[in-house]
Amino acid sequence: MRLVLLWTDIFVFVLLAVAIAFSVYASRKEHLRAPWGEIGKSSVAMSALVVLAFYLTVGILDSIHYHPKLDSGDQNSARYSTEIVSVFDWMLDSLRNKGEKTYSAPFATHLYSKELVVSGEARQQYVFSRLEHGGAHLQEQADKKLDILKTSTWAAAKAFASWILFTLVIVKFRCYRMRASWREGLRQVVCAGTRVRWRAVLLTLLVVMVIAWVSFDLSQKYHVLGTDKVGVSVLYQALKSIRTGLVIGTLTTLVMLPFAVLLGIMAGYFGGWIDDIIQYLYTTLSSIPAVLLIAAAILILQVYLDNHAAELSSAAERADLRLLFLCLILGVTSWTSLCRYLRGESLKLREVDYIQAAMALGTTHFLIILRHILPNVMHIVLITVILDFSGLVLAEAVLSYVQIGVDPTTHSWGNMINSARLEMAREPIVWWSLSAALVFMFTLVLAANLFSDAVRDAFDPRLRSGS
Amino acid sequence: MTAYIVRRFFYAIPILIGVNLLTFILFFVISSPDDVARSQLGDRRVSTEAIESWKADHGYDKPLLYNPSAGGWGKFGDTIFFQKSLRLFVFDFGQSDSGRDIGYDIRQRMWPSLAIAVPTLLLGVLLNITFALVIAFFRATYIDFWSVVLCVVLLSISSLFYIIGGQFLLSKLLHLVPISGYDTGINAIKFLLLPVIIGVIAGVGSGTRWYRTIFLEETEKDYVRTARAKGLQESRVLFVHVLRNALIPILTGLVVILPQLFLGSLITESFFAIPGLGSYTIEGIQSQDFAIVRAMVFLGSLMYIGGLLLTDISYTLVDPRVSLK
Amino acid sequence: MTEAILSVDQLTAQLGAEDDPIRAVDGVSFEIQQGQTFALLGESGCGKSMSALAIMRLLPASGRIVRGTVRFAGKDLLRLSESGMREIRGAGISMIFQEPMTSLNPVLKIGQQIVESLRTHRSVRGKAARNEATALLDAVGIPSPQFAFERFPHQFSGGMRQRIAIAMALANAPRLLIADEPTTALDVTIQAQVLDLIRNLQSRHGMSVLLISHDLGVVHELADRVGVMYAGQIVENASRASFFKRPLHPYSEKLFQSLPDINKRNRSLTVIHGAVPSLKTTFEGCRFTQRCHRTLQLCSQKEPAWSGDADSRVYCHLYTVGGLQSNALAQQQESEVEDAPSNGVGVGDRLLRVRGLKIHFPLTSGVFKRITGYVRAVDGVDLEIPKGKTMALVGESGCGKTTAGKGILQLIKPSMGKIFFEGEDLVELGARSLRQKRSDFQIIFQDPYASMNPRMLVGDAIVEGLKNFDSAFKFPPKRDVIQSLLQQVGLPADSAQRYPHEFSGGQRQRIAIARAIAVRPKLIVCDEPTSALDLSVQAQILNLLKDLQRTTGISYLFITHDISVVAYLAHFVAVMYLGRIVEHGPVDQVLTRPKHPYTKALLSSVPALDADHRRQVTRLAGDVPSPASPPSGCFFHPRCNQVMPACREKYPQLFRIAKNHVTACHLYESQE
């Protein structure tokens, strides 16, 4: 295989590196470590974190792209497919390659609509034909329920066993660090007597593991969430959409952060004409309705791509470029509120005694911003980044619906909803594609919101003193 | 006060010019009229004549900023920038790329938008304030905690779900209201009911949570303790003292979006097939009609700036401490 | 002895989590007689405000009353239902709070806020309510009450708002008024007005007062009995006369000794070592033991018991062992007296000379923001500070003293004037050369919490200046320099590796001093460095500043409103009023023989502590005018009690009273 780095992949890994670097830095700074400790005390936040970690793992696995090696007799000159797949695709190979003709309901064994079949004696008839893969192993229709039950029980048992193993490792590790006895360590975890709420973490992990394991095992034999119009597994689509959601939720803020932080602090700290210019800049930008600005930008990108189609080698790259561009333009529309907030905060900080003392000590403006202002507005930046995330994930769906979101070929929840919407009028209704997208999106957004609430409570001293 | 408003009015002009310039750059410099024509005509191998005639039909055949061939004022007047961008300042929106009068369309389509947006906003605010007050009354109890969790759950649901779910439940299953469409006059009500209800419900989560924060912030203030020390009932403390103060950020927060109401909601209007400005914008976007998008961008910024000005004015009305100079 | 109007018995209130509570009020008992004023005296965090809130049952959400009884007019308040308690609040017991700026509802007219109280308790409505409210406003001295009825709180000054709060509290003729630090946020001249008002109202209505205060002067002015609180307990309960004559508890005794005044100039102030213990600890013996200078072995093992008579009681082992008289703390402190500060080298040469310093902030209006006026924060100040001496700049809030201090340091660009530092005009210097020069003059701020970057290690903060000036210092940071600085200001050696929030207010102020002296300045502008601190901590800081001056010959520009600190620390005083200096001279002359009517009034407004002789008091009427539109002629004339026609005409020149003692007042024109 030959590795490929798409533009968004590069950014995802940069972001990951930044996040790891920041957490190493934060663990050394007491004032940064303490609020995270507060978050650790919140069961809700820790459960949400487990869910987020699951999504994140999927997203990262789905960001390692490569051209798979083609099977060719010649050992020396390996040939590579033009197709770009990710590690996650490879893991879900069984889902990816088991397409049907068209719609089929979850766990169905037959297609959703009748099709014209020419049977042996030159007779034509409309029948619900048998699926190629879904439940293909079944001899008798009646066995289905029992088979599902057996498969999922077995999968759940496997998940539970691995969970027990994992739990014991965690408890042992804690006992080793705390120099506590086995009994004591176990008791603390079970009674939620730990500083970090391990009980919540482990219970959520159990739920996630069971669901993941059961769905995976079932998906080997059935289409757990059905198939869409062209017969692609909906489960596969929904999982692939995770990366798109995460990329939009995080890259957008990454793109806007430097502008917002730098300009906001400069406007507040220096005041005067610098302030005037920056204020003018962000008032102008924020006065344009965001949707229209995005629409305009995407339309223009479309025109550009139409006219420069030859320069992009593959559809995947083209879709990736559009995703990146969407993040950029979303960033342009969303940096203004953080910038305004930071400006106000710096304006206040400029008059605070310790900044005045630094000025009296002859510290240069650059160092004052770096040492005194930046560390004292970082919590605002962090809160904003985390709060914005869920909004951006939701926005993707809406934008894709208006057709100014990601490329129609990109897997995204917005695209899933958009294409499923047209099937709402069908009788009986095709509900699984829509529901799958909404549930996957809802889980991510809810976890992000619950987590961001905890982060805000922990980092915002005003709220902390209030409670 | 008057001087302040006049000054703010003058401040708005450079911002609008900035918006105008930005859209001009986006639409005419980055993607040239030739590109637009080519993608409008839909074929990559269109003849140069076809492009030229399309441009001439839509007034894109002029130079961008400076027209040396024209005489007098025409050097500047007979350009795309003047014809297509500066004209917006006198609300001359011109014709859409498909040949319709945009100004007329806007005047026609703002009414359905308003008919949805205004009741949604009013009902929503009333409902949210009521819920938030109830939660604030039970602050630091389990009612408070679970209400907040419920709010977070509600606001984590995509707005698309509210719309699709609402349509499915109320129209398709229960047949209470038509699923989409619009009518004029009194008949409009049955079409408006569903979008308004869905709009209100979709906003309950975030609205209630936000107002709750405002109320709780106010209940921490010193004057609340003074009011209690006077022996006032908790309900009076909450509904008179706290509410009066909390209404200041709530009202001024609403005033910002008031002018933008008549631009309509993109999603709602297109789902319910309401012929408002929101669906107009979407149609413009989807048919890649740049003239409509340009007009709506200008109108949107104008409304935003108007909203900012209204906010400042409303502060002087509701907050006795603020007087504009 | 009459029936007590309020009797509190073993009141115990806790805050925070139940498994790890803060014992804010821990078994407090006292009584207030009809018409009497009882003062709860104590430093911040001792639980005095919490006691008051517990009596009103208005504790914050995280607080609860654990046990005890509060009997008011025959009712046990802690057993009343919430609605029964509401009938007491605002009618039987009223309360006024410390911050007049935030304790009134900003969006309701003050008339409405008073009427509300009348209507709640006595169903007085409409015209009758309005009349009664205006009468109340009139009674507390609000000018034109009819007009004031329709106005909002922000349209009044702090002193006026506190009067309004009092009017509101008096609405239903309460039998007890709880005044929680009623004058702490006010200037001394305004404080004198408000204290007068409370005293007058009390004698007129026969109301009892529970006064909460940290200020010995205020307590002396108002109280009949005093309860001294320490760490959640009352440790001494005595009549005013005996308390101020001879405090019994070692803590009270130390409090008095740590008060700065002019007679202690030549020695260090007595300090109480250590800090108030955390109220989360469960105490074994007496809570003051660790900081006490006369501990017995018993003290750390067993809770003390009350001893004494009806007049004065004390909660201390010293007296249970030997009886009240035998243990009279006869020997006055002997060990802590130090030599008079010997002056360093080069004392007396001029270090700083300020000429005609003006700092004006423009006011704009109209469409194009034309400048239509100026706030004349500093309006022509002349100052001179000799080497090794302290110049105090005294004035009430808003007089421009802080702005002047920052202007001298070029933290605010002066509009006009010259600032010669060792002969060099700082105003003329370019940005780069000014930055080079900054190591010579430093500043210490009032708020110890705002003056430290919360995200910076103390060690880094201290050497920040050194890194800027001493290129050799940049790498590596020299530990020994930090250590010696910490030692110099009396902080433990491990402080460098900690963050500011781990330190108390007094310790932070020491860090701020270390940061300033690190660059070896010749002048430090001290902007009210002790006014946010408790009395005992203030003494530590003042001692430190005085020591530094003695050892390094540093000069101070000491900005303050506290006359006693001036008396203790300063060599020269300049009194500021509305941006100008009205009198200036050596400290003993200005304080003992003040010339300007404003100085006289300011000095006489300070509550006196000696019980026997009361000074001739000059009360100032009215508020300080706005510096945007100062009065014509002499700025002080509308409030002056010796006003002459000339005063309204033109601003007086400076007149020399004695060598170095000058004043700007027409009264002395003839003597010239």
PDB file of N, CA, C and O in Angstrom, chain C residues 348-373:
ATOM      1  N   GLY C 348      17.749  63.792  51.555  1.00  0.00           N
ATOM      2  CA  GLY C 348      17.497  65.218  51.514  1.00  0.00           C
ATOM      3  C   GLY C 348      17.628  65.812  50.128  1.00  0.00           C
ATOM      4  O   GLY C 348      16.952  66.779  49.805  1.00  0.00           O
ATOM      5  N   ASP C 349      18.463  65.216  49.266  1.00  0.00           N
ATOM      6  CA  ASP C 349      18.535  65.724  47.904  1.00  0.00           C
ATOM      7  C   ASP C 349      17.217  65.468  47.202  1.00  0.00           C
ATOM      8  O   ASP C 349      16.529  64.500  47.495  1.00  0.00           O
ATOM      9  N   ARG C 350      16.919  66.327  46.223  1.00  0.00           N
ATOM     10  CA  ARG C 350      15.665  66.151  45.525  1.00  0.00           C
ATOM     11  C   ARG C 350      15.750  64.991  44.554  1.00  0.00           C
ATOM     12  O   ARG C 350      16.683  64.909  43.759  1.00  0.00           O
ATOM     13  N   LEU C 351      14.795  64.080  44.637  1.00  0.00           N
ATOM     14  CA  LEU C 351      14.780  62.947  43.720  1.00  0.00           C
ATOM     15  C   LEU C 351      13.799  63.212  42.586  1.00  0.00           C
ATOM     16  O   LEU C 351      14.099  63.031  41.426  1.00  0.00           O
ATOM     17  N   LEU C 352      12.615  63.653  42.975  1.00  0.00           N
ATOM     18  CA  LEU C 352      11.546  63.855  41.994  1.00  0.00           C
ATOM     19  C   LEU C 352      10.996  65.264  42.142  1.00  0.00           C
ATOM     20  O   LEU C 352      10.788  65.755  43.251  1.00  0.00           O
ATOM     21  N   ARG C 353      10.807  65.915  41.014  1.00  0.00           N
ATOM     22  CA  ARG C 353      10.200  67.245  41.044  1.00  0.00           C
ATOM     23  C   ARG C 353       9.119  67.280  39.964  1.00  0.00           C
ATOM     24  O   ARG C 353       9.411  67.066  38.790  1.00  0.00           O
ATOM     25  N   VAL C 354       7.888  67.481  40.389  1.00  0.00           N
ATOM     26  CA  VAL C 354       6.763  67.523  39.455  1.00  0.00           C
ATOM     27  C   VAL C 354       6.316  68.966  39.334  1.00  0.00           C
ATOM     28  O   VAL C 354       6.124  69.647  40.344  1.00  0.00           O
ATOM     29  N   ARG C 355       6.183  69.427  38.110  1.00  0.00           N
ATOM     30  CA  ARG C 355       5.781  70.816  37.890  1.00  0.00           C
ATOM     31  C   ARG C 355       4.543  70.880  37.012  1.00  0.00           C
ATOM     32  O   ARG C 355       4.580  70.454  35.853  1.00  0.00           O
ATOM     33  N   GLY C 356       3.474  71.408  37.540  1.00  0.00           N
ATOM     34  CA  GLY C 356       2.271  71.675  36.738  1.00  0.00           C
ATOM     35  C   GLY C 356       1.709  70.446  36.032  1.00  0.00           C
ATOM     36  O   GLY C 356       1.258  70.523  34.892  1.00  0.00           O
ATOM     37  N   LEU C 357       1.712  69.314  36.715  1.00  0.00           N
ATOM     38  CA  LEU C 357       1.211  68.084  36.093  1.00  0.00           C
ATOM     39  C   LEU C 357      -0.297  68.150  35.888  1.00  0.00           C
ATOM     40  O   LEU C 357      -1.057  68.421  36.813  1.00  0.00           O
ATOM     41  N   LYS C 358      -0.702  67.964  34.632  1.00  0.00           N
ATOM     42  CA  LYS C 358      -2.141  67.943  34.331  1.00  0.00           C
ATOM     43  C   LYS C 358      -2.459  66.676  33.560  1.00  0.00           C
ATOM     44  O   LYS C 358      -1.745  66.324  32.632  1.00  0.00           O
ATOM     45  N   ILE C 359      -3.498  66.004  33.987  1.00  0.00           N
ATOM     46  CA  ILE C 359      -3.983  64.857  33.220  1.00  0.00           C
ATOM     47  C   ILE C 359      -5.472  65.069  32.988  1.00  0.00           C
ATOM     48  O   ILE C 359      -6.273  65.040  33.921  1.00  0.00           O
ATOM     49  N   HIS C 360      -5.804  65.343  31.752  1.00  0.00           N
ATOM     50  CA  HIS C 360      -7.206  65.590  31.399  1.00  0.00           C
ATOM     51  C   HIS C 360      -7.704  64.489  30.472  1.00  0.00           C
ATOM     52  O   HIS C 360      -6.997  64.094  29.556  1.00  0.00           O
ATOM     53  N   PHE C 361      -8.885  64.004  30.742  1.00  0.00           N
ATOM     54  CA  PHE C 361      -9.489  63.027  29.840  1.00  0.00           C
ATOM     55  C   PHE C 361     -10.591  63.726  29.055  1.00  0.00           C
ATOM     56  O   PHE C 361     -11.476  64.346  29.653  1.00  0.00           O
ATOM     57  N   PRO C 362     -10.555  63.638  27.714  1.00  0.00           N
ATOM     58  CA  PRO C 362     -11.532  64.395  26.932  1.00  0.00           C
ATOM     59  C   PRO C 362     -12.943  63.804  27.041  1.00  0.00           C
ATOM     60  O   PRO C 362     -13.128  62.601  27.172  1.00  0.00           O
ATOM     61  N   LEU C 363     -13.916  64.704  27.027  1.00  0.00           N
ATOM     62  CA  LEU C 363     -15.329  64.307  26.952  1.00  0.00           C
ATOM     63  C   LEU C 363     -15.810  64.691  25.572  1.00  0.00           C
ATOM     64  O   LEU C 363     -15.558  65.797  25.117  1.00  0.00           O
ATOM     65  N   THR C 364     -16.497  63.772  24.900  1.00  0.00           N
ATOM     66  CA  THR C 364     -16.899  64.102  23.545  1.00  0.00           C
ATOM     67  C   THR C 364     -18.407  64.083  23.427  1.00  0.00           C
ATOM     68  O   THR C 364     -19.101  63.435  24.206  1.00  0.00           O
ATOM     69  N   SER C 365     -18.905  64.810  22.424  1.00  0.00           N
ATOM     70  CA  SER C 365     -20.334  64.706  22.142  1.00  0.00           C
ATOM     71  C   SER C 365     -20.584  65.141  20.717  1.00  0.00           C
ATOM     72  O   SER C 365     -19.677  65.605  20.028  1.00  0.00           O
ATOM     73  N   GLY C 366     -21.804  64.985  20.267  1.00  0.00           N
ATOM     74  CA  GLY C 366     -22.167  65.408  18.935  1.00  0.00           C
ATOM     75  C   GLY C 366     -21.872  64.341  17.892  1.00  0.00           C
ATOM     76  O   GLY C 366     -21.332  63.284  18.200  1.00  0.00           O
ATOM     77  N   VAL C 367     -22.245  64.649  16.670  1.00  0.00           N
ATOM     78  CA  VAL C 367     -22.139  63.674  15.594  1.00  0.00           C
ATOM     79  C   VAL C 367     -20.688  63.280  15.355  1.00  0.00           C
ATOM     80  O   VAL C 367     -20.350  62.122  15.166  1.00  0.00           O
ATOM     81  N   PHE C 368     -19.802  64.249  15.380  1.00  0.00           N
ATOM     82  CA  PHE C 368     -18.417  63.941  15.042  1.00  0.00           C
ATOM     83  C   PHE C 368     -17.527  63.826  16.263  1.00  0.00           C
ATOM     84  O   PHE C 368     -16.314  63.961  16.176  1.00  0.00           O
ATOM     85  N   LYS C 369     -18.171  63.555  17.420  1.00  0.00           N
ATOM     86  CA  LYS C 369     -17.411  63.367  18.647  1.00  0.00           C
ATOM     87  C   LYS C 369     -16.457  64.524  18.897  1.00  0.00           C
ATOM     88  O   LYS C 369     -15.275  64.326  19.162  1.00  0.00           O
ATOM     89  N   ARG C 370     -16.952  65.726  18.739  1.00  0.00           N
ATOM     90  CA  ARG C 370     -16.109  66.861  19.083  1.00  0.00           C
ATOM     91  C   ARG C 370     -15.832  66.820  20.579  1.00  0.00           C
ATOM     92  O   ARG C 370     -16.664  66.396  21.374  1.00  0.00           O
ATOM     93  N   ILE C 371     -14.645  67.297  20.944  1.00  0.00           N
ATOM     94  CA  ILE C 371     -14.305  67.336  22.361  1.00  0.00           C
ATOM     95  C   ILE C 371     -14.988  68.549  22.972  1.00  0.00           C
ATOM     96  O   ILE C 371     -14.733  69.685  22.577  1.00  0.00           O
ATOM     97  N   THR C 372     -15.904  68.287  23.876  1.00  0.00           N
ATOM     98  CA  THR C 372     -16.663  69.411  24.434  1.00  0.00           C
ATOM     99  C   THR C 372     -16.233  69.738  25.850  1.00  0.00           C
ATOM    100  O   THR C 372     -16.732  70.678  26.451  1.00  0.00           O
ATOM    101  N   GLY C 373     -15.345  68.958  26.399  1.00  0.00           N
ATOM    102  CA  GLY C 373     -14.910  69.257  27.759  1.00  0.00           C
ATOM    103  C   GLY C 373     -13.888  68.247  28.199  1.00  0.00           C
ATOM    104  O   GLY C 373     -13.552  67.325  27.453  1.00  0.00           O
TER     105      GLY C 373
END
